[in-house]
Amino acid sequence: MRWQRFFRRKQADLELQQEIELYLEEEIDANIARGMDKDEARRRAHLKFGSVNRVREEVWRASSFLWIEHMWRDLRYVLRKLISAPSSALTVMLSLGIGIAANALVFSGVDKIALQGPPVGDPAKLMSVYPTDQHGQRAQLVYADVFESLQGQLKSFSDVAAFTSHIQVALTGRGEPRRAWGQSVTQNYFDVTQVPMTLGRGFGRRDVYSPVIVLSYDLWRVYFNADDGVIGKTVFLSGKPFTVIGVAKPKFRGTLQMQVADFWIPLSQQASLGFLQETDSELVNVIARFAPGADRATAQAELNAVSQRLAIAFPTEMQERQLRCEQAGSLPAEAWVHIAAFVAAVMGIALLVLAIAVSNVTNLQLSRAMARHREMAIRIALGGTRWQLIQPMLLESLVLSFGGGAVGVGASVLAMRALTYFHMPVDLPIDLTLNISTVVLWYAFGLSVVAGMLCGLGPALAATRPSVPNALKGESSLEKPGRRWAMRDVLVMVQIAATMVLLCTTSLYLHSLLKLTNGDTGLRMDGVRVLSIDPVHNGYKAEQVPLVLKRVLDGVMAMPQVASAAWTDSTPLSIGMKSKKFHHVGRPGDLGLDPEADVYDVGPGYFATMGIQQLEGRNFNGAGPNAAKQMIVNEAFAHQMFKDRRAVGQYLTPTLQKDASPQTPVSYEIIGVVKNSKSTMMNFEDNPPIVYEALEQNMGTAAPLLGYSLMVHYQGNGAQMANALQAEVHSVDPSLAIFHQKEMAEQVMDSLIIPRAESTIFGVFGLAGLLLATVGLYGVMSYSVERRTKEMGIRLALGATMGQIQSLIVRYGIARTVIALAIGFPLALAASKVAASLQSGITAYDAISFTLTPLFLMLVALVACWIPARRASATDPQSTLRHE
């Protein structure tokens, strides 16, 4: 085989030399035997055989792949040239790397949201089965009895499993109590997902009614210190013992998109934890795996038929509902409506950064191409073909593009680590981490190769078409006398115009973030600490919760450094806030028209702790659940509900669905009005309507999903306060899991996670574009000055002043900058309009952004032009004329 000959060419060459030498010796001996002297015999033998080197070359060529030989030769030549000019190579790789990093970072988010399936066996065959409502919208959950009936009717799926979305528990039994989120699943869950175990096993038929648990790999590694002997040990979930039977493989955290599960227990065991309401326990997520030969079309046809039968068997649960299937772990179509536009906008900005980088690199490559015209002319004069000249230049671009891809991937990894410092303003099992997957790597390096080829192809074609006579005299065909606009000028103007768009968009986001950060929240920020516990999910009965909260509050209030403290069921500026609609007692409610408000259940000291001023009425008096219901409203809700009438003393009742229970909801008396404050994750709504209900009157009716938060106003050191609060809670019950501990100032910053992330991304992109455009403009001006050194010397010799020389060069650069800004301004206006449609609070035509950004770019351009101009004005006329 030729490949075998290719790898043993040196050995074959040695063997060939030995054969040739043996043949020549035999021929020389034969000639001597014929009577010739030794020199003549050798001469005749060599004449008869021919050229030894030619024979060796033909055999070597026959055993070689010439294109590999030529490629390897050109690669060594390219590497030598790049090593000889490291600054130029690094500039190209860094420029491309900045553009690739921006795109890799954005694409990793797209990959996580849309492309990555759950880490299960053969993810393409694992489907999520869900019902749709009468409007065709996805309803994630299926009733448990519907699921049981469904199991025996589907033939397109080899097996069907179910699991609950999330259950929260206090995990004890190893070290400090910890809040954990898990799922209860059917016994065949790990068989359907085909998830192998790191340790132990998954669930089996004998585990259906057993208190057993499978741990996630991360929980096992962090909480159990990667203990290989954990199998068979007992852990406590909300005070109930469970036996560990397995540890799932790394990276498996469940099949729901971006949601994290720390553990799994049998579906039957969720009732033993005692916190799920009866209606919730009847709803499950359903996953199924295709049977051999089945596909989505046949499965959907079967689900359509099954839906009709289920609608007859379960008229209440399946009324006007249709079962659908799609790949497990994918986002619902309605969710994509909200994020697709934003993702497209960010991807467009990232590609704009790459376009600036490509323009910058192309400019640099054009400079190098101009410098090589004489070399190319000599090669052509010696018989070189155009392809022989282009090939090493394209290979050089390919090497630089791979280097740029490596730099970009490395920078994107650092950026992803930096994004981990952004925290959600609430303790929920949401995974926001980004990572470099194989798909992202292929995308990054593929994009870098395309960008590198685009950067190198034009300069390569231009460099290999020189006018040989002119090039041999040192003249470049890319710079004809009298030409006012060169390709390099056009590329720089593209960079500046694109940077104008980037910086204006960045300025809009930064301006909006600044308004949010400096805005008045209506809440006390300094000296307020948050601490959350969840007694219900820690094993306490509902009637025990008030006593636990009172004991903790009394202990905290006894601390000398504590000014005030109060419990609430919702931390301000969080997500997941509950809301209700209200109407006047005695009037019919209308869900479509009645005003809606965020609802907090708070203790009597809440307003003093949070610095919310009371305007009218009185505070809660600690009345129990059997007393008349009371509420306090803020100004915004009072005005929305009563206009100019007095709110105190009025009675309201929540607006419910027609079939809701109870049919006659309880009425609330408004006993006070307080000042406005921010409520949920900080947005641009100045005065959201808020209703405060008495925590003592509602405690035990329903366990809050996120536990109870203790708001503490204190004096002194925050770290010492945190330790004291934790010690006080554990003095009441050492098994209570404490979570969501932070200062209120931290909560404010966490609540700005979305605008902060947007501003950070656009800020980095804008800075990268500005840097690339500045370098590009400076490079063009420096090169222009270098090419016009003789002209400057002659002008100075003829009497031009240094100021006139500097003015000439600065005008040259500023003129191009002004044209670029004129092109970029309407594009920036269009981009700002798109940004305003995607993000509330952004003003499409912000006067500050569109005034300061062009002025700032002009200042940067002026500096980039003045430095080369100053150098040009220092030219020595005598040296220039002597050289001429």
PDB file of N, CA and C in Angstrom, residues 190-241:
ATOM      1  N   PHE A 190     -34.793   5.553  35.950  1.00  0.00           N
ATOM      2  CA  PHE A 190     -33.409   5.436  35.468  1.00  0.00           C
ATOM      3  C   PHE A 190     -33.286   4.431  34.327  1.00  0.00           C
ATOM      4  N   ASP A 191     -34.254   3.515  34.199  1.00  0.00           N
ATOM      5  CA  ASP A 191     -34.258   2.622  33.043  1.00  0.00           C
ATOM      6  C   ASP A 191     -34.666   3.383  31.782  1.00  0.00           C
ATOM      7  N   VAL A 192     -35.671   4.254  31.920  1.00  0.00           N
ATOM      8  CA  VAL A 192     -36.129   5.024  30.762  1.00  0.00           C
ATOM      9  C   VAL A 192     -35.078   6.041  30.336  1.00  0.00           C
ATOM     10  N   THR A 193     -34.465   6.718  31.304  1.00  0.00           N
ATOM     11  CA  THR A 193     -33.443   7.710  30.960  1.00  0.00           C
ATOM     12  C   THR A 193     -32.114   7.067  30.572  1.00  0.00           C
ATOM     13  N   GLN A 194     -31.925   5.799  30.930  1.00  0.00           N
ATOM     14  CA  GLN A 194     -30.678   5.069  30.650  1.00  0.00           C
ATOM     15  C   GLN A 194     -29.466   5.802  31.234  1.00  0.00           C
ATOM     16  N   VAL A 195     -29.615   6.211  32.501  1.00  0.00           N
ATOM     17  CA  VAL A 195     -28.536   6.891  33.217  1.00  0.00           C
ATOM     18  C   VAL A 195     -27.777   5.865  34.047  1.00  0.00           C
ATOM     19  N   PRO A 196     -26.486   5.657  33.783  1.00  0.00           N
ATOM     20  CA  PRO A 196     -25.709   4.719  34.604  1.00  0.00           C
ATOM     21  C   PRO A 196     -25.373   5.326  35.962  1.00  0.00           C
ATOM     22  N   MET A 197     -25.006   4.473  36.878  1.00  0.00           N
ATOM     23  CA  MET A 197     -24.676   4.898  38.236  1.00  0.00           C
ATOM     24  C   MET A 197     -23.156   4.945  38.427  1.00  0.00           C
ATOM     25  N   THR A 198     -22.686   5.969  39.135  1.00  0.00           N
ATOM     26  CA  THR A 198     -21.286   6.011  39.550  1.00  0.00           C
ATOM     27  C   THR A 198     -21.034   5.008  40.660  1.00  0.00           C
ATOM     28  N   LEU A 199     -21.982   4.934  41.586  1.00  0.00           N
ATOM     29  CA  LEU A 199     -21.943   3.958  42.679  1.00  0.00           C
ATOM     30  C   LEU A 199     -23.321   3.356  42.826  1.00  0.00           C
ATOM     31  N   GLY A 200     -23.374   2.097  43.256  1.00  0.00           N
ATOM     32  CA  GLY A 200     -24.643   1.468  43.577  1.00  0.00           C
ATOM     33  C   GLY A 200     -25.513   1.234  42.360  1.00  0.00           C
ATOM     34  N   ARG A 201     -26.826   1.409  42.541  1.00  0.00           N
ATOM     35  CA  ARG A 201     -27.797   1.097  41.489  1.00  0.00           C
ATOM     36  C   ARG A 201     -28.929   2.119  41.503  1.00  0.00           C
ATOM     37  N   GLY A 202     -29.756   2.046  40.462  1.00  0.00           N
ATOM     38  CA  GLY A 202     -30.968   2.840  40.426  1.00  0.00           C
ATOM     39  C   GLY A 202     -32.113   2.104  41.093  1.00  0.00           C
ATOM     40  N   PHE A 203     -33.327   2.596  40.876  1.00  0.00           N
ATOM     41  CA  PHE A 203     -34.489   1.991  41.508  1.00  0.00           C
ATOM     42  C   PHE A 203     -34.902   0.722  40.773  1.00  0.00           C
ATOM     43  N   GLY A 204     -35.474  -0.212  41.525  1.00  0.00           N
ATOM     44  CA  GLY A 204     -36.023  -1.442  40.973  1.00  0.00           C
ATOM     45  C   GLY A 204     -37.441  -1.636  41.466  1.00  0.00           C
ATOM     46  N   ARG A 205     -38.047  -2.725  41.063  1.00  0.00           N
ATOM     47  CA  ARG A 205     -39.440  -2.978  41.442  1.00  0.00           C
ATOM     48  C   ARG A 205     -39.610  -3.087  42.954  1.00  0.00           C
ATOM     49  N   ARG A 206     -38.606  -3.629  43.626  1.00  0.00           N
ATOM     50  CA  ARG A 206     -38.723  -3.800  45.078  1.00  0.00           C
ATOM     51  C   ARG A 206     -38.600  -2.484  45.840  1.00  0.00           C
ATOM     52  N   ASP A 207     -38.240  -1.396  45.116  1.00  0.00           N
ATOM     53  CA  ASP A 207     -38.048  -0.110  45.783  1.00  0.00           C
ATOM     54  C   ASP A 207     -39.263   0.805  45.686  1.00  0.00           C
ATOM     55  N   VAL A 208     -40.376   0.321  45.096  1.00  0.00           N
ATOM     56  CA  VAL A 208     -41.521   1.192  44.855  1.00  0.00           C
ATOM     57  C   VAL A 208     -42.021   1.835  46.146  1.00  0.00           C
ATOM     58  N   TYR A 209     -42.072   1.071  47.219  1.00  0.00           N
ATOM     59  CA  TYR A 209     -42.597   1.599  48.488  1.00  0.00           C
ATOM     60  C   TYR A 209     -41.526   1.646  49.569  1.00  0.00           C
ATOM     61  N   SER A 210     -40.265   1.703  49.167  1.00  0.00           N
ATOM     62  CA  SER A 210     -39.170   1.713  50.142  1.00  0.00           C
ATOM     63  C   SER A 210     -38.593   3.115  50.270  1.00  0.00           C
ATOM     64  N   PRO A 211     -38.161   3.504  51.488  1.00  0.00           N
ATOM     65  CA  PRO A 211     -37.524   4.820  51.685  1.00  0.00           C
ATOM     66  C   PRO A 211     -36.055   4.775  51.267  1.00  0.00           C
ATOM     67  N   VAL A 212     -35.835   4.824  49.979  1.00  0.00           N
ATOM     68  CA  VAL A 212     -34.481   4.775  49.432  1.00  0.00           C
ATOM     69  C   VAL A 212     -34.241   6.046  48.615  1.00  0.00           C
ATOM     70  N   ILE A 213     -32.971   6.343  48.353  1.00  0.00           N
ATOM     71  CA  ILE A 213     -32.616   7.596  47.672  1.00  0.00           C
ATOM     72  C   ILE A 213     -31.415   7.366  46.769  1.00  0.00           C
ATOM     73  N   VAL A 214     -31.438   8.018  45.607  1.00  0.00           N
ATOM     74  CA  VAL A 214     -30.293   8.079  44.698  1.00  0.00           C
ATOM     75  C   VAL A 214     -29.789   9.514  44.714  1.00  0.00           C
ATOM     76  N   LEU A 215     -28.497   9.698  44.942  1.00  0.00           N
ATOM     77  CA  LEU A 215     -27.898  11.022  45.038  1.00  0.00           C
ATOM     78  C   LEU A 215     -27.364  11.475  43.677  1.00  0.00           C
ATOM     79  N   SER A 216     -27.394  12.773  43.444  1.00  0.00           N
ATOM     80  CA  SER A 216     -26.687  13.307  42.278  1.00  0.00           C
ATOM     81  C   SER A 216     -25.189  13.271  42.556  1.00  0.00           C
ATOM     82  N   TYR A 217     -24.416  13.263  41.502  1.00  0.00           N
ATOM     83  CA  TYR A 217     -22.955  13.199  41.652  1.00  0.00           C
ATOM     84  C   TYR A 217     -22.438  14.420  42.403  1.00  0.00           C
ATOM     85  N   ASP A 218     -22.980  15.614  42.096  1.00  0.00           N
ATOM     86  CA  ASP A 218     -22.502  16.834  42.747  1.00  0.00           C
ATOM     87  C   ASP A 218     -22.825  16.832  44.237  1.00  0.00           C
ATOM     88  N   LEU A 219     -24.032  16.394  44.610  1.00  0.00           N
ATOM     89  CA  LEU A 219     -24.380  16.339  46.023  1.00  0.00           C
ATOM     90  C   LEU A 219     -23.490  15.339  46.752  1.00  0.00           C
ATOM     91  N   TRP A 220     -23.238  14.193  46.133  1.00  0.00           N
ATOM     92  CA  TRP A 220     -22.368  13.184  46.742  1.00  0.00           C
ATOM     93  C   TRP A 220     -20.950  13.733  46.930  1.00  0.00           C
ATOM     94  N   ARG A 221     -20.467  14.481  45.955  1.00  0.00           N
ATOM     95  CA  ARG A 221     -19.099  14.988  46.018  1.00  0.00           C
ATOM     96  C   ARG A 221     -18.970  16.117  47.040  1.00  0.00           C
ATOM     97  N   VAL A 222     -19.968  17.016  47.112  1.00  0.00           N
ATOM     98  CA  VAL A 222     -19.868  18.191  47.975  1.00  0.00           C
ATOM     99  C   VAL A 222     -20.308  17.872  49.408  1.00  0.00           C
ATOM    100  N   TYR A 223     -21.510  17.298  49.552  1.00  0.00           N
ATOM    101  CA  TYR A 223     -22.053  17.105  50.898  1.00  0.00           C
ATOM    102  C   TYR A 223     -21.513  15.847  51.571  1.00  0.00           C
ATOM    103  N   PHE A 224     -21.235  14.815  50.773  1.00  0.00           N
ATOM    104  CA  PHE A 224     -20.751  13.551  51.341  1.00  0.00           C
ATOM    105  C   PHE A 224     -19.253  13.349  51.100  1.00  0.00           C
ATOM    106  N   ASN A 225     -18.588  14.400  50.609  1.00  0.00           N
ATOM    107  CA  ASN A 225     -17.135  14.364  50.409  1.00  0.00           C
ATOM    108  C   ASN A 225     -16.693  13.181  49.547  1.00  0.00           C
ATOM    109  N   ALA A 226     -17.505  12.848  48.537  1.00  0.00           N
ATOM    110  CA  ALA A 226     -17.191  11.755  47.595  1.00  0.00           C
ATOM    111  C   ALA A 226     -16.865  10.451  48.336  1.00  0.00           C
ATOM    112  N   ASP A 227     -17.648  10.145  49.356  1.00  0.00           N
ATOM    113  CA  ASP A 227     -17.442   8.948  50.173  1.00  0.00           C
ATOM    114  C   ASP A 227     -17.865   7.712  49.390  1.00  0.00           C
ATOM    115  N   ASP A 228     -16.908   6.833  49.066  1.00  0.00           N
ATOM    116  CA  ASP A 228     -17.225   5.609  48.335  1.00  0.00           C
ATOM    117  C   ASP A 228     -18.064   4.640  49.162  1.00  0.00           C
ATOM    118  N   GLY A 229     -18.083   4.838  50.472  1.00  0.00           N
ATOM    119  CA  GLY A 229     -18.862   3.958  51.338  1.00  0.00           C
ATOM    120  C   GLY A 229     -20.233   4.486  51.664  1.00  0.00           C
ATOM    121  N   VAL A 230     -20.740   5.441  50.877  1.00  0.00           N
ATOM    122  CA  VAL A 230     -22.031   6.043  51.177  1.00  0.00           C
ATOM    123  C   VAL A 230     -23.188   5.084  50.921  1.00  0.00           C
ATOM    124  N   ILE A 231     -23.016   4.103  50.030  1.00  0.00           N
ATOM    125  CA  ILE A 231     -24.087   3.163  49.723  1.00  0.00           C
ATOM    126  C   ILE A 231     -24.454   2.391  50.989  1.00  0.00           C
ATOM    127  N   GLY A 232     -25.746   2.363  51.276  1.00  0.00           N
ATOM    128  CA  GLY A 232     -26.242   1.665  52.454  1.00  0.00           C
ATOM    129  C   GLY A 232     -26.367   2.541  53.672  1.00  0.00           C
ATOM    130  N   LYS A 233     -25.823   3.762  53.627  1.00  0.00           N
ATOM    131  CA  LYS A 233     -25.919   4.650  54.777  1.00  0.00           C
ATOM    132  C   LYS A 233     -27.265   5.386  54.771  1.00  0.00           C
ATOM    133  N   THR A 234     -27.614   5.936  55.932  1.00  0.00           N
ATOM    134  CA  THR A 234     -28.898   6.605  56.106  1.00  0.00           C
ATOM    135  C   THR A 234     -28.709   8.114  56.126  1.00  0.00           C
ATOM    136  N   VAL A 235     -29.553   8.805  55.366  1.00  0.00           N
ATOM    137  CA  VAL A 235     -29.621  10.257  55.414  1.00  0.00           C
ATOM    138  C   VAL A 235     -31.048  10.637  55.778  1.00  0.00           C
ATOM    139  N   PHE A 236     -31.224  11.866  56.241  1.00  0.00           N
ATOM    140  CA  PHE A 236     -32.544  12.314  56.666  1.00  0.00           C
ATOM    141  C   PHE A 236     -33.017  13.443  55.761  1.00  0.00           C
ATOM    142  N   LEU A 237     -34.204  13.245  55.189  1.00  0.00           N
ATOM    143  CA  LEU A 237     -34.864  14.275  54.390  1.00  0.00           C
ATOM    144  C   LEU A 237     -36.042  14.785  55.192  1.00  0.00           C
ATOM    145  N   SER A 238     -35.949  16.060  55.603  1.00  0.00           N
ATOM    146  CA  SER A 238     -36.992  16.643  56.448  1.00  0.00           C
ATOM    147  C   SER A 238     -37.296  15.752  57.646  1.00  0.00           C
ATOM    148  N   GLY A 239     -36.250  15.182  58.225  1.00  0.00           N
ATOM    149  CA  GLY A 239     -36.392  14.369  59.424  1.00  0.00           C
ATOM    150  C   GLY A 239     -36.758  12.926  59.170  1.00  0.00           C
ATOM    151  N   LYS A 240     -36.997  12.506  57.909  1.00  0.00           N
ATOM    152  CA  LYS A 240     -37.377  11.130  57.590  1.00  0.00           C
ATOM    153  C   LYS A 240     -36.149  10.381  57.076  1.00  0.00           C
ATOM    154  N   PRO A 241     -35.896   9.152  57.571  1.00  0.00           N
ATOM    155  CA  PRO A 241     -34.700   8.408  57.161  1.00  0.00           C
ATOM    156  C   PRO A 241     -34.861   7.788  55.772  1.00  0.00           C
TER     157      PRO A 241
END
